[in-house]
C-alpha positions as a LaTeX table, in Angstrom:
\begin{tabular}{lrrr}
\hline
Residue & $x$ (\AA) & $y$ (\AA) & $z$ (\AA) \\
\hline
Unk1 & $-3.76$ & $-21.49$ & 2.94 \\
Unk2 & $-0.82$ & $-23.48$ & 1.86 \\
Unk3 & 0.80 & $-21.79$ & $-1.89$ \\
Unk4 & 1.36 & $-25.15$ & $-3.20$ \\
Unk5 & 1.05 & $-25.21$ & $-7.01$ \\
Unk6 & $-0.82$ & $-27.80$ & $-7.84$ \\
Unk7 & $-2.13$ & $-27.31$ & $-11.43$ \\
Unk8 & $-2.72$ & $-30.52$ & $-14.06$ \\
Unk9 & $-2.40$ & $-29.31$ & $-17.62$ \\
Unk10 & $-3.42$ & $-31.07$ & $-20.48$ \\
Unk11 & $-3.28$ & $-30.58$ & $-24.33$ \\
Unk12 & $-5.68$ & $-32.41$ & $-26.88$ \\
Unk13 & $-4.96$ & $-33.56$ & $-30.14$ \\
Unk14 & $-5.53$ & $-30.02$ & $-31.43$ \\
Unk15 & $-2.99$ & $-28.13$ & $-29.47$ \\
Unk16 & $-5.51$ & $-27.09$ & $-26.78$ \\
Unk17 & $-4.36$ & $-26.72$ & $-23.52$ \\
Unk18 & $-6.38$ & $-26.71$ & $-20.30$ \\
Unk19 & $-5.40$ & $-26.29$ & $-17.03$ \\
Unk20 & $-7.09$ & $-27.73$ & $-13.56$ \\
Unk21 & $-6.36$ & $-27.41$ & $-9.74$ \\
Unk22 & $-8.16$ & $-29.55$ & $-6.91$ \\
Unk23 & $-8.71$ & $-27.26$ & $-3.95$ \\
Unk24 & $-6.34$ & $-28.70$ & $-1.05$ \\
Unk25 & $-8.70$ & $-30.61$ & 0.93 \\
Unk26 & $-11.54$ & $-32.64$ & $-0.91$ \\
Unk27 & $-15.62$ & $-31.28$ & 0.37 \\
Unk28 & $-16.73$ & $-33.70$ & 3.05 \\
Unk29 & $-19.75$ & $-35.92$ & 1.72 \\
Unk30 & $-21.88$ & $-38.79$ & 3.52 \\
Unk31 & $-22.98$ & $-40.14$ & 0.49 \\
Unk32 & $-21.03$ & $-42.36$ & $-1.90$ \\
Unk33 & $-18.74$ & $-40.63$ & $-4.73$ \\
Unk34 & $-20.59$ & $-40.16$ & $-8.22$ \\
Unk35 & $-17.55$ & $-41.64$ & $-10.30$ \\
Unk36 & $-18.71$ & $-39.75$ & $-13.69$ \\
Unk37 & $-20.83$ & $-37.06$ & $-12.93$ \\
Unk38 & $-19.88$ & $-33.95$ & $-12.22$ \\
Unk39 & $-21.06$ & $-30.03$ & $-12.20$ \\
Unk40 & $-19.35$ & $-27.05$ & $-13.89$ \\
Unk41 & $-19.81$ & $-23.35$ & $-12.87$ \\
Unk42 & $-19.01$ & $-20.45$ & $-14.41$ \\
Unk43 & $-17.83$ & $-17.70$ & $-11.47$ \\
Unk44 & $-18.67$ & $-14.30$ & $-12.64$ \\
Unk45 & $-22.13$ & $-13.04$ & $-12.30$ \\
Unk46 & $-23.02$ & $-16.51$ & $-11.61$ \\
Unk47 & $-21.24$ & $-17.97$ & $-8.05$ \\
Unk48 & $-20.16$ & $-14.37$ & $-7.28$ \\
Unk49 & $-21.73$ & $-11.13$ & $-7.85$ \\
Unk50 & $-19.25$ & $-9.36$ & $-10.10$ \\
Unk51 & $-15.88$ & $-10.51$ & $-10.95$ \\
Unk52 & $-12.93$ & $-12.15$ & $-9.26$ \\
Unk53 & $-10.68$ & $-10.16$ & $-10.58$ \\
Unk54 & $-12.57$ & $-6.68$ & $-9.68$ \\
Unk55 & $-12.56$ & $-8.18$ & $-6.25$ \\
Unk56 & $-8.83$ & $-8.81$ & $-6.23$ \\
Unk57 & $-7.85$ & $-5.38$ & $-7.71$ \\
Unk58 & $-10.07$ & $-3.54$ & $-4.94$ \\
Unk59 & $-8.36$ & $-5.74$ & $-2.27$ \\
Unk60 & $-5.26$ & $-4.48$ & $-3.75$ \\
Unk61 & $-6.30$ & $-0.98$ & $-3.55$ \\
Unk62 & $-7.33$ & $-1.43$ & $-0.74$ \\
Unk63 & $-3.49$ & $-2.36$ & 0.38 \\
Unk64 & $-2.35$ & 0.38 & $-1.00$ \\
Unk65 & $-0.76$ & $-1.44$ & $-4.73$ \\
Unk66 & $-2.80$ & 1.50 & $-6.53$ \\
Unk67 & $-3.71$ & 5.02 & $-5.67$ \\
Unk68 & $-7.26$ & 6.52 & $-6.09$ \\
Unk69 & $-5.60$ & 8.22 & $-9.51$ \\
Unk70 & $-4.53$ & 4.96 & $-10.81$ \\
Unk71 & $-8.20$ & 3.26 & $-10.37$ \\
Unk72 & $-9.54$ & 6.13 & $-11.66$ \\
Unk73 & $-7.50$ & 6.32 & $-14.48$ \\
Unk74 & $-7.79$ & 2.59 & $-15.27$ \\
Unk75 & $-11.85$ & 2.56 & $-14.71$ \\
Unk76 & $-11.99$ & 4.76 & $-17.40$ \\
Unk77 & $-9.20$ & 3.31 & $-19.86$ \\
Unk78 & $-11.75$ & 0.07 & $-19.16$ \\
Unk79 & $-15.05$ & 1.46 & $-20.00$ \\
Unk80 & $-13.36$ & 3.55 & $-22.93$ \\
Unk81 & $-12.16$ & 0.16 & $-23.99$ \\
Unk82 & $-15.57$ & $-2.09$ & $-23.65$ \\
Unk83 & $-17.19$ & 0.80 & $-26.00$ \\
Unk84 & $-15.38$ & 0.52 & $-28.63$ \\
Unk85 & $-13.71$ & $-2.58$ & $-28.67$ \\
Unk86 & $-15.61$ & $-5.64$ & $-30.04$ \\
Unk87 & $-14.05$ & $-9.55$ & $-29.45$ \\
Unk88 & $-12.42$ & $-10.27$ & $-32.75$ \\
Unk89 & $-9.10$ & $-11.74$ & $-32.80$ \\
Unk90 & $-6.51$ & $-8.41$ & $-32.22$ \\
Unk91 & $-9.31$ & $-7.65$ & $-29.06$ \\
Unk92 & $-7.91$ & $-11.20$ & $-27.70$ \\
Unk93 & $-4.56$ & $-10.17$ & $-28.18$ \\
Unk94 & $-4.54$ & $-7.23$ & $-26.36$ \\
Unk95 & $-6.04$ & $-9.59$ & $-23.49$ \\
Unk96 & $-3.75$ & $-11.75$ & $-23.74$ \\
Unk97 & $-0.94$ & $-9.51$ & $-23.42$ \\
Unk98 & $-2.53$ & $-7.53$ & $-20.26$ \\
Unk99 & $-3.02$ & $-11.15$ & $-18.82$ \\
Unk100 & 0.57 & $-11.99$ & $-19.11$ \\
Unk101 & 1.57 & $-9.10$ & $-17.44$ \\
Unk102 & $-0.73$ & $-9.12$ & $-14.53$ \\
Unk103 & 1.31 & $-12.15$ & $-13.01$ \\
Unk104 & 4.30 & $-11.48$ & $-14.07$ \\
Unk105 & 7.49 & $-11.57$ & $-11.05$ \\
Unk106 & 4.68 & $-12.22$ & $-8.80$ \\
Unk107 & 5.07 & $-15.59$ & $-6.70$ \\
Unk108 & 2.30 & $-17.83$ & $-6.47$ \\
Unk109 & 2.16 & $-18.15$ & $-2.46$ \\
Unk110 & 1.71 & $-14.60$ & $-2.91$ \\
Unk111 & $-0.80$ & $-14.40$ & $-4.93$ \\
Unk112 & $-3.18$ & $-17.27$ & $-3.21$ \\
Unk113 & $-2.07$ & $-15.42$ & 0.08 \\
Unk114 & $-3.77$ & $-12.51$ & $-0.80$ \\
Unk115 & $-6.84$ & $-13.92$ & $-2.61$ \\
Unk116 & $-7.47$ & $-16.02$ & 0.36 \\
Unk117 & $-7.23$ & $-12.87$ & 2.41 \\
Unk118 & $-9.65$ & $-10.45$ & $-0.49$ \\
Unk119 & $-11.70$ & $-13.20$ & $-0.63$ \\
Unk120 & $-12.97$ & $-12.93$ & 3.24 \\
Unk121 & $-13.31$ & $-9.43$ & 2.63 \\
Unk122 & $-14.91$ & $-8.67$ & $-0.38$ \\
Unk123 & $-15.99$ & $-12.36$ & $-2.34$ \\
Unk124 & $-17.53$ & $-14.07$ & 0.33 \\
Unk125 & $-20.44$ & $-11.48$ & 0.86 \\
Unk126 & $-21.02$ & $-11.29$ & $-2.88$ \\
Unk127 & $-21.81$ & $-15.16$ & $-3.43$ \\
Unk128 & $-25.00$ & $-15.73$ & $-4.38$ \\
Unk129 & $-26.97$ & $-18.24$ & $-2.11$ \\
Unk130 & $-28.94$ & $-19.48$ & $-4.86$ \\
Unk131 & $-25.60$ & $-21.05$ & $-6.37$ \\
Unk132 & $-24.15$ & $-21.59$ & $-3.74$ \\
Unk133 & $-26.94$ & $-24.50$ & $-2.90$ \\
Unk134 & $-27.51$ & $-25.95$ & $-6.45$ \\
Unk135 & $-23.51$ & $-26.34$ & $-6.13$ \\
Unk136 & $-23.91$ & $-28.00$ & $-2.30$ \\
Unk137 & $-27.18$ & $-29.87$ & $-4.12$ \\
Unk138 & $-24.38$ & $-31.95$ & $-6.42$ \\
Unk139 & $-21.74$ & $-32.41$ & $-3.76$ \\
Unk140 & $-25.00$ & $-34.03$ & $-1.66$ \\
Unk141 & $-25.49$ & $-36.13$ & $-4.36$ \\
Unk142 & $-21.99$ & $-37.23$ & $-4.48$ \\
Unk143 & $-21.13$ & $-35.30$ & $-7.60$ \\
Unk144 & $-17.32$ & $-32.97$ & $-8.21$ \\
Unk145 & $-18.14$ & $-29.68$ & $-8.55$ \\
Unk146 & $-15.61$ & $-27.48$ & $-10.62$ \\
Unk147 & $-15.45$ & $-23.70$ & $-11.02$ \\
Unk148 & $-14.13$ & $-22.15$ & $-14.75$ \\
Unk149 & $-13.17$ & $-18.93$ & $-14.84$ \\
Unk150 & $-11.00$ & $-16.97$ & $-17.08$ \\
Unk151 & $-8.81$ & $-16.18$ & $-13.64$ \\
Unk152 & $-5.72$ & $-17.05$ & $-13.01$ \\
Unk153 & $-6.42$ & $-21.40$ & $-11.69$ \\
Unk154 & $-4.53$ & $-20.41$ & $-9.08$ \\
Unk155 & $-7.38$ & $-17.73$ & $-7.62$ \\
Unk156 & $-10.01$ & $-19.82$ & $-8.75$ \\
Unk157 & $-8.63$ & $-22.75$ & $-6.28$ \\
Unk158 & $-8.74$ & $-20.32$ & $-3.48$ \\
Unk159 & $-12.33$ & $-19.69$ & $-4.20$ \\
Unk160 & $-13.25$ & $-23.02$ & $-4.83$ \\
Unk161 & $-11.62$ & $-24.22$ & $-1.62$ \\
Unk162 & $-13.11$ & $-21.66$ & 0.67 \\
Unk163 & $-16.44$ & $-22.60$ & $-0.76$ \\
Unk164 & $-16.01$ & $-26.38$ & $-0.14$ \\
Unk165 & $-16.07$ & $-27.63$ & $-3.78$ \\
Unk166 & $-13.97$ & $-30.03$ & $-5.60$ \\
Unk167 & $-11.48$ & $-27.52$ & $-7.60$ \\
Unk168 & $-11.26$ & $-24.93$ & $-10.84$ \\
Unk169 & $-10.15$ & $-24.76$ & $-14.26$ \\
Unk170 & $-8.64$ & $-21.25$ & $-14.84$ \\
Unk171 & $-5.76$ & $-19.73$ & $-16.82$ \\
Unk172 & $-2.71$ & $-21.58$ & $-16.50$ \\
Unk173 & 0.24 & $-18.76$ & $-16.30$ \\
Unk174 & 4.06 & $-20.53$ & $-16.46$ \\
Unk175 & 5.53 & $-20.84$ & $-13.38$ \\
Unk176 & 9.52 & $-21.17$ & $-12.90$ \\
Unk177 & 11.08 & $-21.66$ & $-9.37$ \\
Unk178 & 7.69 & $-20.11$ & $-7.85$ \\
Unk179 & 7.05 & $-17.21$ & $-9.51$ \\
Unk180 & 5.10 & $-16.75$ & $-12.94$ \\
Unk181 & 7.18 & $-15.16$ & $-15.61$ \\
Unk182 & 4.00 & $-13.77$ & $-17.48$ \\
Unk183 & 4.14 & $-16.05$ & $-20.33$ \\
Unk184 & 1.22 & $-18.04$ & $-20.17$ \\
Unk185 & 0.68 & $-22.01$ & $-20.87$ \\
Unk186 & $-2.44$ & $-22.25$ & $-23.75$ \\
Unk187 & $-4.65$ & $-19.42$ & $-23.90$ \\
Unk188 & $-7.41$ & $-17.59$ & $-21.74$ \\
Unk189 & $-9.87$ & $-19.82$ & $-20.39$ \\
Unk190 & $-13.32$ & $-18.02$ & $-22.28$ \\
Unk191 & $-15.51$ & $-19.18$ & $-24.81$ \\
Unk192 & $-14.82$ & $-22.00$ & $-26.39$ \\
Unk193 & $-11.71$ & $-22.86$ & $-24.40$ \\
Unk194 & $-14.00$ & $-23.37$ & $-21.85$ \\
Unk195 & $-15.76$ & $-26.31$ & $-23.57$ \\
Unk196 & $-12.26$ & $-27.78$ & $-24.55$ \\
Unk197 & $-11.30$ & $-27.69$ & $-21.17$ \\
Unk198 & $-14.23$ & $-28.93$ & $-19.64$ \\
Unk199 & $-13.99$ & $-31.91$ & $-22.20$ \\
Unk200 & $-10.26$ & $-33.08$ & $-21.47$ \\
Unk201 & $-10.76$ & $-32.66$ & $-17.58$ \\
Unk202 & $-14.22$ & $-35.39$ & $-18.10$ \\
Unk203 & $-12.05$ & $-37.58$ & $-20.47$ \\
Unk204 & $-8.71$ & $-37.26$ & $-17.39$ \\
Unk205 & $-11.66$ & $-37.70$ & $-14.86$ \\
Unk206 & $-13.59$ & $-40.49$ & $-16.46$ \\
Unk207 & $-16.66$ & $-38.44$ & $-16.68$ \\
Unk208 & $-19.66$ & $-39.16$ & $-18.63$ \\
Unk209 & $-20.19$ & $-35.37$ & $-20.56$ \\
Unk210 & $-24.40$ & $-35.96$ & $-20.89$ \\
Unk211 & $-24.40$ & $-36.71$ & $-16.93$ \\
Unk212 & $-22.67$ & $-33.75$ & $-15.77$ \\
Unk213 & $-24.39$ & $-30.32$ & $-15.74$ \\
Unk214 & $-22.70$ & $-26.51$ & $-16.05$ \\
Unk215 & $-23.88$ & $-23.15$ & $-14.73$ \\
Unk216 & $-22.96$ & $-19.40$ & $-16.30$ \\
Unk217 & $-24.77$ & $-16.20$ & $-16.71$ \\
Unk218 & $-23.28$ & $-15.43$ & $-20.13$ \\
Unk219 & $-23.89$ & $-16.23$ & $-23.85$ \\
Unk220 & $-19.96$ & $-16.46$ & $-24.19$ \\
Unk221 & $-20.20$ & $-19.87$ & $-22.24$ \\
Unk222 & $-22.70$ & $-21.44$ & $-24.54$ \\
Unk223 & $-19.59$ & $-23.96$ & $-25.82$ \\
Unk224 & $-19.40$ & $-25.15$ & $-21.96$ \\
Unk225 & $-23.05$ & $-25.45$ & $-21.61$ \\
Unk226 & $-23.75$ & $-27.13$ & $-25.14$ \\
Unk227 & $-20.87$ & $-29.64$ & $-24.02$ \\
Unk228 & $-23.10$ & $-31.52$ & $-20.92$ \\
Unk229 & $-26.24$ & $-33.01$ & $-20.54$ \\
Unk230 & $-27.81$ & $-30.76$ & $-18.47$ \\
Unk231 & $-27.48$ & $-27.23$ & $-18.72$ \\
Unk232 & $-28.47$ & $-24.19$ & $-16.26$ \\
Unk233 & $-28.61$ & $-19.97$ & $-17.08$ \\
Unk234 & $-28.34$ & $-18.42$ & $-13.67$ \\
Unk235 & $-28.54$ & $-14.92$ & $-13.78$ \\
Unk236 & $-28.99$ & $-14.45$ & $-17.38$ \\
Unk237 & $-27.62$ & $-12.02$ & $-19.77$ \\
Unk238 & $-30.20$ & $-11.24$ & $-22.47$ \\
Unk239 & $-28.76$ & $-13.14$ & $-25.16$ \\
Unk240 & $-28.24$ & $-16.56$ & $-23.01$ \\
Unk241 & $-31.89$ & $-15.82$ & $-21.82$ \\
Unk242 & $-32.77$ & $-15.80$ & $-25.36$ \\
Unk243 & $-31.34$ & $-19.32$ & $-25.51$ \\
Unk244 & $-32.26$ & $-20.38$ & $-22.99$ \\
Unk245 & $-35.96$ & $-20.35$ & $-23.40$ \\
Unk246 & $-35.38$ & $-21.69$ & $-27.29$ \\
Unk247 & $-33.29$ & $-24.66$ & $-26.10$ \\
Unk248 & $-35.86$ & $-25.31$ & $-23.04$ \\
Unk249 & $-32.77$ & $-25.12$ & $-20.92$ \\
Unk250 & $-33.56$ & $-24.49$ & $-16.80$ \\
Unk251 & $-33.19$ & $-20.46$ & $-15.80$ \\
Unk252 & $-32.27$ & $-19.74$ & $-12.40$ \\
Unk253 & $-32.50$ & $-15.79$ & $-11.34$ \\
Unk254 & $-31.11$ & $-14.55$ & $-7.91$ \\
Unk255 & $-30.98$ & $-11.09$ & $-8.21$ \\
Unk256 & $-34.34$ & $-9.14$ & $-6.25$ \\
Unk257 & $-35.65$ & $-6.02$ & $-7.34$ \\
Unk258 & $-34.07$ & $-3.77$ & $-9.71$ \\
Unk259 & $-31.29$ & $-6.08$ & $-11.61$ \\
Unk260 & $-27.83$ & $-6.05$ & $-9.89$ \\
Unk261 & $-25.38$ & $-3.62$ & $-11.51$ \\
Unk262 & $-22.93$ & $-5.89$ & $-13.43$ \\
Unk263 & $-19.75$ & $-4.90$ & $-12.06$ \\
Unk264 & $-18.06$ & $-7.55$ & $-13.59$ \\
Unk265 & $-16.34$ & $-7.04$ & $-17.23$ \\
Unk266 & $-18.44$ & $-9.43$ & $-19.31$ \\
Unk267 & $-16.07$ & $-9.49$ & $-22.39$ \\
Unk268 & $-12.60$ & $-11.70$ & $-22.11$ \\
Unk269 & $-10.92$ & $-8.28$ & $-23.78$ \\
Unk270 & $-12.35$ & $-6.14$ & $-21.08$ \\
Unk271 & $-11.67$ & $-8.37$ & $-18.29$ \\
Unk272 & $-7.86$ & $-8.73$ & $-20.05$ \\
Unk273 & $-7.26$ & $-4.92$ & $-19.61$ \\
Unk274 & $-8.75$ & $-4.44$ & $-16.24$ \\
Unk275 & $-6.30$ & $-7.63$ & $-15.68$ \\
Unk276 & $-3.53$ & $-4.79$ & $-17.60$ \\
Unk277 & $-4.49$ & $-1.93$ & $-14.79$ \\
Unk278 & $-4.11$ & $-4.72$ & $-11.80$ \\
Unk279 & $-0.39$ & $-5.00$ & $-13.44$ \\
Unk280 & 0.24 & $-1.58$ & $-13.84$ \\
Unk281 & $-0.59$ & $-0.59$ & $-10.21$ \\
Unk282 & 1.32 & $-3.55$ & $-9.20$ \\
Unk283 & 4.70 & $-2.05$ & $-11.38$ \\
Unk284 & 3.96 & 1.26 & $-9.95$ \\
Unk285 & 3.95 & $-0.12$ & $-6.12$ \\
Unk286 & 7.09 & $-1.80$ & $-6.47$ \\
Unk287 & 8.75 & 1.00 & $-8.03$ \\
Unk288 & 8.19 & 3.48 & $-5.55$ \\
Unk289 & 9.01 & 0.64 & $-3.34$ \\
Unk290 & 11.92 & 0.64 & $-4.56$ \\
Unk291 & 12.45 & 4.54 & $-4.90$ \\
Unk292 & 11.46 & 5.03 & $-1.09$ \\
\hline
\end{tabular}
């Protein structure tokens, strides 16, 4: 895959930013373009079983960027961490901060080279059929389809382009002749940001908000899903089921027999430190890099 950076950030009135890359090549369609509707989903728990940044660590591991020790030490700094911490503002800082380190020296062809290359290995067999055809159900119909994920935009092109759909909104890290300098443009892409974002790409787009439709597992996204016409729980946590079902919104369930073991980090602080362990076993590999 080409590591052209091709992100479109945008800030509203308030400050927000939001950031948004198409995936290189545009999903093939016999049907005439939908000019303002569009579909939004969420990618942990909901396109992918687990998270996209797990996935990318383990590939990393897997390449030797941590040892066994490391994980093993960071696994446990992470749980330790979603335990005790709750999501109040000094939570987000600390997530912040891990975020901004996870890219930082990195280059971006790097990066997209190797989540092209995890993502055969590790994300492709954990996408859930069940979204992956109410996604292909909207391109069919002529309809964008955009992932939003708290991940770098970057990764969540890669996915989005090996899966055939229009593009993601992510995290926009600063990038400066290539390589991000882990300072990052706006904040994470959770919660509310999500709506926000969602909002300026339809306004960018042209997109008419009550005939688009968005997709997540988790009660953190209920921003994104209040913001569109039609909105969809797949694989619901208990407290978006609980909405659900009040708001008469549609519930889509795709895990079989015993519930799938939530690998993913389902707070923005958790996800931020396990972002903080990817960057530490990144420092350590290039320093005995550079020691050997």
């Amino acid at each position: 895959m080409a590591g052209t950076r091709k992100v479109t950030v945008s800030t509203d009135a308030h400050g927000h930013t939001a950031g948004w890359s198409e995936a290189p090549s545009a999903p093939a369609t016999t049907v005439p373009p939908d000019p303002t509707a569009a579909a939004f989903f969420d990618v942990d728990n909901t396109m992918m079983q687990g998270a996209s940044i797990y996935w990318f660590a383990r590939g990393l591991a897997a390449r030797k960027y941590f040892t066994t020790g490391d994980l093993a030490r960071f696994a446990w700094q992470q749980a330790r961490f979603r335990l005790l911490a709750t999501e109040h503002a000094g939570d987000m800082s600390q997530a912040k901060e891990a975020a901004l380190a996870f890219v930082q020296g990195w280059r971006v062809d790097d990066i997209e080279r190797l989540a092209d290359e995890i993502f055969d290995e590790l994300m492709a067999p954990r996408i859930w059929a069940g979204t992956r055809r109410l996604a292909q159900r909207h391109l069919d119909a002529g309809e964008r389809v955009w992932l939003v994920s708290a991940a770098p935009v970057e990764i969540g092109r890669v996915i989005a382009a090996r899966l055939g759909l229009t593009g993601a909104i992510g995290t926009v890290a600063e990038v400066v002749d290539g390589a991000y300098t882990g300072r990052l443009v706006g904040d994470l892409m959770h919660g509310p940001a999500k709506a926000e974002a969602v909002t300026q790409l339809a306004a960018v787009e042209g997109l008419d908000l009550d005939r688009c439709a968005a997709y997540s597992d988790s009660a953190n996204d209920l921003p994104m899903l209040s913001a569109v016409g039609r909105a969809v729980a797949v694989n619901p946590d208990p407290a978006l089921l609980r909405q659900a079902r009040e708001r008469g919104w549609d519930v889509r369930d795709f895990r079989t027999g015993r519930r799938a073991v939530r690998i993913a980090v389902p707070s923005t602080a958790a996800a931020g430190l396990l972002a903080g362990a990817v960057t530490a076993g990144l420092a350590l590999h290039r320093r005995r890099h550079r020691e050997a």
